[in-house]
Tab-separated table of C-alpha atoms in Angstrom:
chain	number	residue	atom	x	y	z
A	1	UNK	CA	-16.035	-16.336	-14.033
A	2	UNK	CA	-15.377	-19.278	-11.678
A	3	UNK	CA	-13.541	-19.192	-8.829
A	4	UNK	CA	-15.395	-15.741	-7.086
A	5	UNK	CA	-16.502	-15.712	-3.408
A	6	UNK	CA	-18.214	-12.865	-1.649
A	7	UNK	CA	-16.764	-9.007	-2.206
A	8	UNK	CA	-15.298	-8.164	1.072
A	9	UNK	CA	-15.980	-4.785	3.540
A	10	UNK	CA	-13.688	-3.724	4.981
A	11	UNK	CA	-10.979	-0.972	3.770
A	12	UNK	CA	-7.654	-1.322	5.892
A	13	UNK	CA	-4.063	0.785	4.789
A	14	UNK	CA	-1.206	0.385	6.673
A	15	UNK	CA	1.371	3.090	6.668
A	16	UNK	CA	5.097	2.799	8.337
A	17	UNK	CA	8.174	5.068	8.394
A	18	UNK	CA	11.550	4.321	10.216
A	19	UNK	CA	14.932	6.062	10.930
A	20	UNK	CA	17.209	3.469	10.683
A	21	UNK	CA	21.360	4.331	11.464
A	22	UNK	CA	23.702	2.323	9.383
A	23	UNK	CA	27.647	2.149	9.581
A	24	UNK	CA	29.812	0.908	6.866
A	25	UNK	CA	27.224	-0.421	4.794
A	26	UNK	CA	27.370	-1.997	0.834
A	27	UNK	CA	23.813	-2.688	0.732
A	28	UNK	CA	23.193	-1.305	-2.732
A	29	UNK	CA	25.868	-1.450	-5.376
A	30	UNK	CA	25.825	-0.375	-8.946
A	31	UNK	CA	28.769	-1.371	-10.784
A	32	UNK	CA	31.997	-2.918	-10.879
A	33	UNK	CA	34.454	-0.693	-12.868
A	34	UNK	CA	37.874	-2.744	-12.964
A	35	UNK	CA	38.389	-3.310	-9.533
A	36	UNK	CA	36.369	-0.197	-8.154
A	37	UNK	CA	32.908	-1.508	-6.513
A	38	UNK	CA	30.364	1.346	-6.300
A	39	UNK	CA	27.531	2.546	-4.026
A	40	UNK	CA	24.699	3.923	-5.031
A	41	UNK	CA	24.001	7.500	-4.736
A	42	UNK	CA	21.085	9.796	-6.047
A	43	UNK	CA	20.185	13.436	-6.161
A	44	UNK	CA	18.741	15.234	-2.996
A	45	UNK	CA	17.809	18.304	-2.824
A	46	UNK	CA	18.441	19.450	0.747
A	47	UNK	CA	16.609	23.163	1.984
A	48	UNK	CA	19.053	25.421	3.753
A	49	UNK	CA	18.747	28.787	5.160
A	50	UNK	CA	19.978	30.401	1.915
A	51	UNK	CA	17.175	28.291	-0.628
A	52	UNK	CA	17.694	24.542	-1.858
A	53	UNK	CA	21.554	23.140	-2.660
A	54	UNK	CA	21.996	19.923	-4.250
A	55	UNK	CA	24.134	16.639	-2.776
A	56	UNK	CA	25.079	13.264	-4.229
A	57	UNK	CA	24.448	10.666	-1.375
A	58	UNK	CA	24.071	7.165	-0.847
A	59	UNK	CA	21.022	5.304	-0.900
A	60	UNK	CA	19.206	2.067	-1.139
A	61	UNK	CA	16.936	1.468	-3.836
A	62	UNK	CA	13.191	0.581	-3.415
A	63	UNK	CA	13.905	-2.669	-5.601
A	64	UNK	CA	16.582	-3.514	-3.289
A	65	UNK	CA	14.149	-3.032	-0.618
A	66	UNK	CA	11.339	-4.641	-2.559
A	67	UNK	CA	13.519	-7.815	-3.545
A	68	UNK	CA	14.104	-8.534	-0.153
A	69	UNK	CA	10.775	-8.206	0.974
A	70	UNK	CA	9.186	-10.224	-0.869
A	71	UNK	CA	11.658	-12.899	-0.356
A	72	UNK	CA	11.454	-12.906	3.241
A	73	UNK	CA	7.268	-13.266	2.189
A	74	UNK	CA	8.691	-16.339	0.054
A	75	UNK	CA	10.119	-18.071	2.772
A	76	UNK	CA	7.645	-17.638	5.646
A	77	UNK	CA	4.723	-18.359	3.284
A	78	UNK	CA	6.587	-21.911	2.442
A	79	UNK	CA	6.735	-22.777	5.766
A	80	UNK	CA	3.141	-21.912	6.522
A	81	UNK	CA	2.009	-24.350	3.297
A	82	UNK	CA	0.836	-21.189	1.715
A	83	UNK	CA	1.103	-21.229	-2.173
A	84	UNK	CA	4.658	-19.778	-3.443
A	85	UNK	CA	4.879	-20.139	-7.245
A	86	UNK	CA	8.523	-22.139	-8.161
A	87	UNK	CA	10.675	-19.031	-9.187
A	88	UNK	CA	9.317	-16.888	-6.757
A	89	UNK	CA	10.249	-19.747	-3.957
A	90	UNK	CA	13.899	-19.624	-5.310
A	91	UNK	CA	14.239	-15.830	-5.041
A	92	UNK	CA	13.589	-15.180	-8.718
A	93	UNK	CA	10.781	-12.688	-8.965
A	94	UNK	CA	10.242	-12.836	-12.621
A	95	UNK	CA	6.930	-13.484	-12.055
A	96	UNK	CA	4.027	-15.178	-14.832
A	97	UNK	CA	5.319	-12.172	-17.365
A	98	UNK	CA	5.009	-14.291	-20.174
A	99	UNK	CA	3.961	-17.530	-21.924
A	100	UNK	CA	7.458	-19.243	-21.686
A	101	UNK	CA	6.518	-18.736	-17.919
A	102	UNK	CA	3.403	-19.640	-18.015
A	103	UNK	CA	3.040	-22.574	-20.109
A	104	UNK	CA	4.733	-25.100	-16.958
A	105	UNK	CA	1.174	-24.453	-15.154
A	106	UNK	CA	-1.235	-26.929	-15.064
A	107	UNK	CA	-4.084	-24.454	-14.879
A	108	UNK	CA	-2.675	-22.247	-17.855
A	109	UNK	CA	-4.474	-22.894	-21.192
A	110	UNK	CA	-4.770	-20.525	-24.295
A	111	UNK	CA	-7.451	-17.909	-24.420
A	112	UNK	CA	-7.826	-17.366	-20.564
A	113	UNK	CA	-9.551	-13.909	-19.772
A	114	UNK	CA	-7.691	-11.268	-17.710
A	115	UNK	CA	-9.713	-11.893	-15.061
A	116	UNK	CA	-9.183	-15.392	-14.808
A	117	UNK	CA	-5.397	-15.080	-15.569
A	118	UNK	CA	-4.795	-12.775	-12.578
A	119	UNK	CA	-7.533	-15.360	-10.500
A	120	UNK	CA	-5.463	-18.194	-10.924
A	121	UNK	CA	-1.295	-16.753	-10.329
A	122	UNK	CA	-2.604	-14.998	-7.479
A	123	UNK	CA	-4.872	-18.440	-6.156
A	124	UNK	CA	-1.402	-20.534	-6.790
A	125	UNK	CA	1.493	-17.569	-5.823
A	126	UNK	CA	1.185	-15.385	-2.480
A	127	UNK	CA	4.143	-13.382	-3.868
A	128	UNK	CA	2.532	-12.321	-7.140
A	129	UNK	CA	-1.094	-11.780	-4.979
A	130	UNK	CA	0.780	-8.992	-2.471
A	131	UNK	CA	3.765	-7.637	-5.170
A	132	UNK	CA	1.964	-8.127	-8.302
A	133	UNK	CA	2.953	-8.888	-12.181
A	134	UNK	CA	2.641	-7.769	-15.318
A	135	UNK	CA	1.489	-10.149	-17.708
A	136	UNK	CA	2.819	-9.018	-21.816
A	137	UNK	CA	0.943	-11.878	-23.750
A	138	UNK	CA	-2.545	-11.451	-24.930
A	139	UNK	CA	-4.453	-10.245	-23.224
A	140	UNK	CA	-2.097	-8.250	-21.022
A	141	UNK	CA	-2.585	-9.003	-17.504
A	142	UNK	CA	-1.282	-6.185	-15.021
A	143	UNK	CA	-1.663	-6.519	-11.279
A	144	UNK	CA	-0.532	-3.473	-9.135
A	145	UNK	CA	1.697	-4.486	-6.096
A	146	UNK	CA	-0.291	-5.014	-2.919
A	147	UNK	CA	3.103	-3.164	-1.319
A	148	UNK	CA	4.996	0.566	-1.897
A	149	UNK	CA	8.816	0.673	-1.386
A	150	UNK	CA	10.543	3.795	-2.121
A	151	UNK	CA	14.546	4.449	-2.185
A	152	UNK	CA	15.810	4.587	1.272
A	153	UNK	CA	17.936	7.912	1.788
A	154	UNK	CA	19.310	10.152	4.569
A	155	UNK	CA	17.038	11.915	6.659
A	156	UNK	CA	17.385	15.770	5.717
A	157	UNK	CA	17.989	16.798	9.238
A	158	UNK	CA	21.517	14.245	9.405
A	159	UNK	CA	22.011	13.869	5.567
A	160	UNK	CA	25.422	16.146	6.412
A	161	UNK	CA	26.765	12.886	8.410
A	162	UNK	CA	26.350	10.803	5.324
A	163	UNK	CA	29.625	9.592	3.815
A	164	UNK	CA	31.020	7.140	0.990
A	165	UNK	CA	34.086	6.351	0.955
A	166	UNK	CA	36.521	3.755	-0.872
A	167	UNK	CA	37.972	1.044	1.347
A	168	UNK	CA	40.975	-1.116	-0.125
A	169	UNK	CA	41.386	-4.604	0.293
A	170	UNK	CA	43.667	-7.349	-0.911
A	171	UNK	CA	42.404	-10.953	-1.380
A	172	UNK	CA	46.227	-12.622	-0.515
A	173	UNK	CA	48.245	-15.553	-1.525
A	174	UNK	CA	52.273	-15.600	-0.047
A	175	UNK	CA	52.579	-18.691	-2.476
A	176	UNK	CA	51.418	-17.071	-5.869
A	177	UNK	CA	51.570	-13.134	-7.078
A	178	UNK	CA	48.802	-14.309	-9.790
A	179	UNK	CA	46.585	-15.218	-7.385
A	180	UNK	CA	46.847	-11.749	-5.671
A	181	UNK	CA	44.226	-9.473	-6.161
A	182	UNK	CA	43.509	-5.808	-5.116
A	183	UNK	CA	39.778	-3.967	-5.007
A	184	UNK	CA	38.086	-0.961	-3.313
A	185	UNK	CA	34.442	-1.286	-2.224
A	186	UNK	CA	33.044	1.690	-1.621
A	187	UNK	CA	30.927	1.531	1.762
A	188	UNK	CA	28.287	4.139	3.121
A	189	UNK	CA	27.108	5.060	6.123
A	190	UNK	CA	24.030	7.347	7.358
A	191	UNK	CA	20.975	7.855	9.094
A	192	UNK	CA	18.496	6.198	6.594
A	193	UNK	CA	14.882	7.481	6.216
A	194	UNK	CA	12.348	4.248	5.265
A	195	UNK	CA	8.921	4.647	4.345
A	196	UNK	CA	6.505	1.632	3.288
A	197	UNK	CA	3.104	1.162	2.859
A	198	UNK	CA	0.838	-2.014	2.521
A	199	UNK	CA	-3.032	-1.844	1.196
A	200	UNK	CA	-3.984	-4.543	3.214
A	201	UNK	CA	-7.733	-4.043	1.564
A	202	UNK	CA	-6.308	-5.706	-1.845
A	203	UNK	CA	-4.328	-8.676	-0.746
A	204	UNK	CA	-6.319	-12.023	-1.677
A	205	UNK	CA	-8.824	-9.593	-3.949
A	206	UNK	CA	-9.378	-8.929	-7.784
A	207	UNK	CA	-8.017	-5.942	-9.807
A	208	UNK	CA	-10.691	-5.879	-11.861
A	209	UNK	CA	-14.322	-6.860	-9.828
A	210	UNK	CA	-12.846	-6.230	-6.343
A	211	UNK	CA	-13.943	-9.519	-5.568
A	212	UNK	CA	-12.099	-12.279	-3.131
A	213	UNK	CA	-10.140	-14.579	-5.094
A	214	UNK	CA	-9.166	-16.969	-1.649
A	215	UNK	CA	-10.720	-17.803	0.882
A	216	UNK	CA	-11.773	-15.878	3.946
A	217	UNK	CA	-9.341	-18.052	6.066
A	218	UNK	CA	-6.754	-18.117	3.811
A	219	UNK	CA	-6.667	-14.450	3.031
A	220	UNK	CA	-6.565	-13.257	6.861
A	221	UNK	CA	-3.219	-15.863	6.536
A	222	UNK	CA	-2.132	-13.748	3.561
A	223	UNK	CA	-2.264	-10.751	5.284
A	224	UNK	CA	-0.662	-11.934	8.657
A	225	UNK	CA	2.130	-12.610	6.633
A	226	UNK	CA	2.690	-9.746	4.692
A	227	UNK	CA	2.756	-7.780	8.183
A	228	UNK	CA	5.482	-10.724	9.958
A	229	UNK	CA	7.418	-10.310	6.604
A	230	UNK	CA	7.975	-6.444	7.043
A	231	UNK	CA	8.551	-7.140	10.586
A	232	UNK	CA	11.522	-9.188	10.070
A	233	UNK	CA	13.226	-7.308	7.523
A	234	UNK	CA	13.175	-4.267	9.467
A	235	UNK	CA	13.690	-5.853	13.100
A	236	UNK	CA	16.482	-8.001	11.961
A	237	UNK	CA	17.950	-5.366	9.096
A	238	UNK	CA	17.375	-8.462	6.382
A	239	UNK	CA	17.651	-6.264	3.070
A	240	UNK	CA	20.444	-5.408	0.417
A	241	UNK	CA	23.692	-7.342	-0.921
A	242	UNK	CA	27.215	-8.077	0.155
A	243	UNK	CA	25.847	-8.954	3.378
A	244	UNK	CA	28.556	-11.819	3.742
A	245	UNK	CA	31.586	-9.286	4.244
A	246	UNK	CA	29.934	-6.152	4.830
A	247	UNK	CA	26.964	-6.637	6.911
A	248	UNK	CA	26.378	-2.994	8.337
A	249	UNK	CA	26.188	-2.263	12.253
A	250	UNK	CA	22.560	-0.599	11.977
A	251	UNK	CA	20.107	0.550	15.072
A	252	UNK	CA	16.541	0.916	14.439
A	253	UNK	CA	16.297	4.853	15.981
A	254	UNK	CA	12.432	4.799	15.847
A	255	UNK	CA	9.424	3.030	14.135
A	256	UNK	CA	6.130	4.480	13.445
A	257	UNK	CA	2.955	2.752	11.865
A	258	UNK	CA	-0.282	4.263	10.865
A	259	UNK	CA	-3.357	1.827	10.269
A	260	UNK	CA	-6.687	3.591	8.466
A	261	UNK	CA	-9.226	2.912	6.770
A	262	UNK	CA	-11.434	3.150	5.068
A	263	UNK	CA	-9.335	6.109	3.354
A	264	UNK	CA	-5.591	5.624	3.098
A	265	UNK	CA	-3.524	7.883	5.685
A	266	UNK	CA	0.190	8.239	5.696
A	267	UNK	CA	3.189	8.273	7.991
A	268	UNK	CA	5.270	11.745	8.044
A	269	UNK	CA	8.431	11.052	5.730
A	270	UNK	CA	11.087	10.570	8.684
A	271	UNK	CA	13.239	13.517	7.790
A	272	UNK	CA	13.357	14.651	11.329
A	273	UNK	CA	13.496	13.452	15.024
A	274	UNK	CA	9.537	15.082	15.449
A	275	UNK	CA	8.165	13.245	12.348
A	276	UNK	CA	5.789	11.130	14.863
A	277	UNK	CA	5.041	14.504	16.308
A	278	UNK	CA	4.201	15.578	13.059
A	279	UNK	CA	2.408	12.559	11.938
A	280	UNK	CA	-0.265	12.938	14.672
A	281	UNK	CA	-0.916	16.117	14.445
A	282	UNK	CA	-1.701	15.267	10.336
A	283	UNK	CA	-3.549	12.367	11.467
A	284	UNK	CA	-5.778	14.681	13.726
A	285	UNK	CA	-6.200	17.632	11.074
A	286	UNK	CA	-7.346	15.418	7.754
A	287	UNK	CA	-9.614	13.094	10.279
A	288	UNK	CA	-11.565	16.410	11.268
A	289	UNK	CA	-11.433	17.923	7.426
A	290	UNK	CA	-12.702	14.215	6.426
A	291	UNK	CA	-15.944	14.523	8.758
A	292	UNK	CA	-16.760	17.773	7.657
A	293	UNK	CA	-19.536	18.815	5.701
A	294	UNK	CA	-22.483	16.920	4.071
A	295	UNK	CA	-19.688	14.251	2.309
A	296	UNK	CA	-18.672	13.452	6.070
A	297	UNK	CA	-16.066	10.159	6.015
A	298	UNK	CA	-16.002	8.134	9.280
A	299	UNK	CA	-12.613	7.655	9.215
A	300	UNK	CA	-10.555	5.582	12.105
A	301	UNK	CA	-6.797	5.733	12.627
A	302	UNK	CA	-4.455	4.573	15.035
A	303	UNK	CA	-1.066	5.687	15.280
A	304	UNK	CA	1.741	3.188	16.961
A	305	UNK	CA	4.941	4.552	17.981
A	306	UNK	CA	8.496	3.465	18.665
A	307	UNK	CA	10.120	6.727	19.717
A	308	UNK	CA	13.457	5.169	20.422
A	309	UNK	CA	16.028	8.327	20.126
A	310	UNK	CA	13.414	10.193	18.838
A	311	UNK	CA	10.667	12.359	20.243
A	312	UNK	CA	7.060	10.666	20.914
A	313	UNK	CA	3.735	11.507	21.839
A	314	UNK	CA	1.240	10.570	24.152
A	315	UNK	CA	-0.835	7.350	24.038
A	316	UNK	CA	-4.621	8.204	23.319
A	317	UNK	CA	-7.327	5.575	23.667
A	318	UNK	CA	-10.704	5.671	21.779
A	319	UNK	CA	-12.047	8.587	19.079
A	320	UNK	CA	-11.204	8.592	15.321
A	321	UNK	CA	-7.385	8.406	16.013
A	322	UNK	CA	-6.073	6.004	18.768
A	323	UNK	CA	-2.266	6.349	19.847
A	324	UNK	CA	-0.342	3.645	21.147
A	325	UNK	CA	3.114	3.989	22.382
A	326	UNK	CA	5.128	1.004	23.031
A	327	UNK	CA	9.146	0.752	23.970
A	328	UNK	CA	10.375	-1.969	21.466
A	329	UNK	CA	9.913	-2.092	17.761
A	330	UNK	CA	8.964	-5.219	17.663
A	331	UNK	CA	6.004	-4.607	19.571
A	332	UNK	CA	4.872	-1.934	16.378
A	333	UNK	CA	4.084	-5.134	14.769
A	334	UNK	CA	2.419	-6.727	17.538
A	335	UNK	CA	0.528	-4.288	17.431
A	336	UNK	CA	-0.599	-3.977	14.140
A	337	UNK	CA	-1.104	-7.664	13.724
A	338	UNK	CA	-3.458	-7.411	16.701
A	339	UNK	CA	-5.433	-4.368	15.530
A	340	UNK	CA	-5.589	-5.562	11.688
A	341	UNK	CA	-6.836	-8.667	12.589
A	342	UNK	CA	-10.010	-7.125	14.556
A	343	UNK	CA	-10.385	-5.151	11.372
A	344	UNK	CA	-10.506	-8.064	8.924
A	345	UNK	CA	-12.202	-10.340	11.631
């Protein structure tokens, strides 16, 4: 198989969670029914003193979230030369699914094996190398995403502040009654819980060998990216639709990023103002259960904070789990770039 360079060594995960307030938001809509717009809402169960109750609430979907992610990755790979294949550079994340797809590429020719399939989309289309594609013709080709998006929802501990409601506009003409229209968008607004994660070990690297596909250089470029591209969707609020008339007033509340390796270690889900709290003192307990015992794991963690509203912890240098505390989100990815970069040399 042609194309191989050297299996890599290192193991890096990133891990991030955010509480994120948004006001009068249509980020996420499902359906036009007549002249009714809705939000999307989905089950949560919510614990209460008396057991578990049930509410509707709105939410943003992961796909939502994932759309716009990778085409903020789209559009700052394109200006760094870095290869974006031609749907994914317009926004259109079908992705090499099939032969009708496939057949426009130079390097495409019948009989290719998986492991040269997924070599050459992810050599020729960053997108595809850090969100992946599924590949139906023969032989199927599947390559997981690089990135994990789930829905974002309320955080438990404010999800009673969450609201959608209806609002009624008229799109007006004084010269023509025809021309007159009437419509309710329905608009949300909550404390949004956001969780992501990025396995920074697979970006640039084979499915199926675990081998580098790109080079060294252009991998470490590949990652960068992938970390600026989360940065500015979160720092400057760039996901969802209707953005034109009902771009939300948000506030990033706080901002928390784990890095690990070489196991994967999570962020505390955001439901509440001590998840950072509650993610070091995780990040503590599993790196002493890991180096236990005769099947001791040397595991390394640092944990980078942006308390915001929220409450923090204390910064920690050196040991298995570094803390860094910093006042601006921004700086969360600062940091991280820095820190993954030493990592991946």
């Amino acid at each position: 198989m042609a194309g191989r360079v050297e299996v890599r060594n290192e193991m890096v995960y990133l891990s991030l969670g955010s509480r994120i307030l948004l006001n009068a938001e249509a980020l996420n809509m499902v359906e036009s029914v007549g002249n009714f717009v809705r939000h999307r809402r989905a089950p949560i169960v919510l614990p209460t003193e008396n057991g578990y109750i049930l509410r509707y609430v709105p939410v943003i979907s992961g796909e939502s979230l994932a759309h716009a992610y990778q085409e903020i990755l789209a559009m700052i790979a394109g200006k760094l030369g870095l290869p974006v294949c031609r749907y994914c550079s317009q926004g259109i994340f079908v992705k090499h699914s099939d032969d009708t797809i496939l057949k426009d590429e130079p390097w495409f020719k019948k009989g290719l094996s998986m492991y040269d399939l997924e070599n050459n989309i992810v050599k020729n289309c960053i997108v595809e190398d850090i969100g992946g594609f599924m590949y139906a013709g023969k032989p199927p080709t599947r390559r997981t995403s690089r990135f994990y998006s789930g829905y974002a929802i309320p955080a438990l501990d404010s999800i009673i502040s969450s609201a959608v409601e209806a609002q009624f506009h008229v799109r007006y003409d004084p010269t023509s009654m025809e021309r007159q229209a009437i419509y309710n968008v329905e608009v949300g607004s909550a404390l949004y819980e956001f969780t992501f994660s990025l396995d920074i070990d697979g970006i640039g690297v084979s499915s199926y060998t675990g081998e580098e596909i790109v080079s060294k250089e252009e991998r470490k470029k590949r990652i960068e990216v992938a970390i600026k591209a989360l940065g500015v969707m979160i720092n400057s609020s760039l996901f969802g639709a209707k953005r034109t008339r009902f771009n939300p007033s948000w506030k990033i509340v706080s901002l928390a990023a784990v890095i690990s390796h070489p196991i994967p270690l999570s962020v505390q889900p955001p439901h509440s103002r001590k998840y950072i709290v509650e993610t070091h003192e995780t990040l503590e307990k599993a790196l002493d259960m890991l180096s236990k015992g005769s099947a001791s794991i040397g595991e390394k963690a640092v944990l980078i904070a942006y308390s915001g509203d929220d409450e923090s912890v204390e910064p920690r240098e050196g040991g298995r789990a570094e803390v860094k505390v910093v006042d601006n989100p921004v700086k969360v990815f600062d940091e991280v770039l820095t820190i993954v970069n030493e990592l991946v040399g």
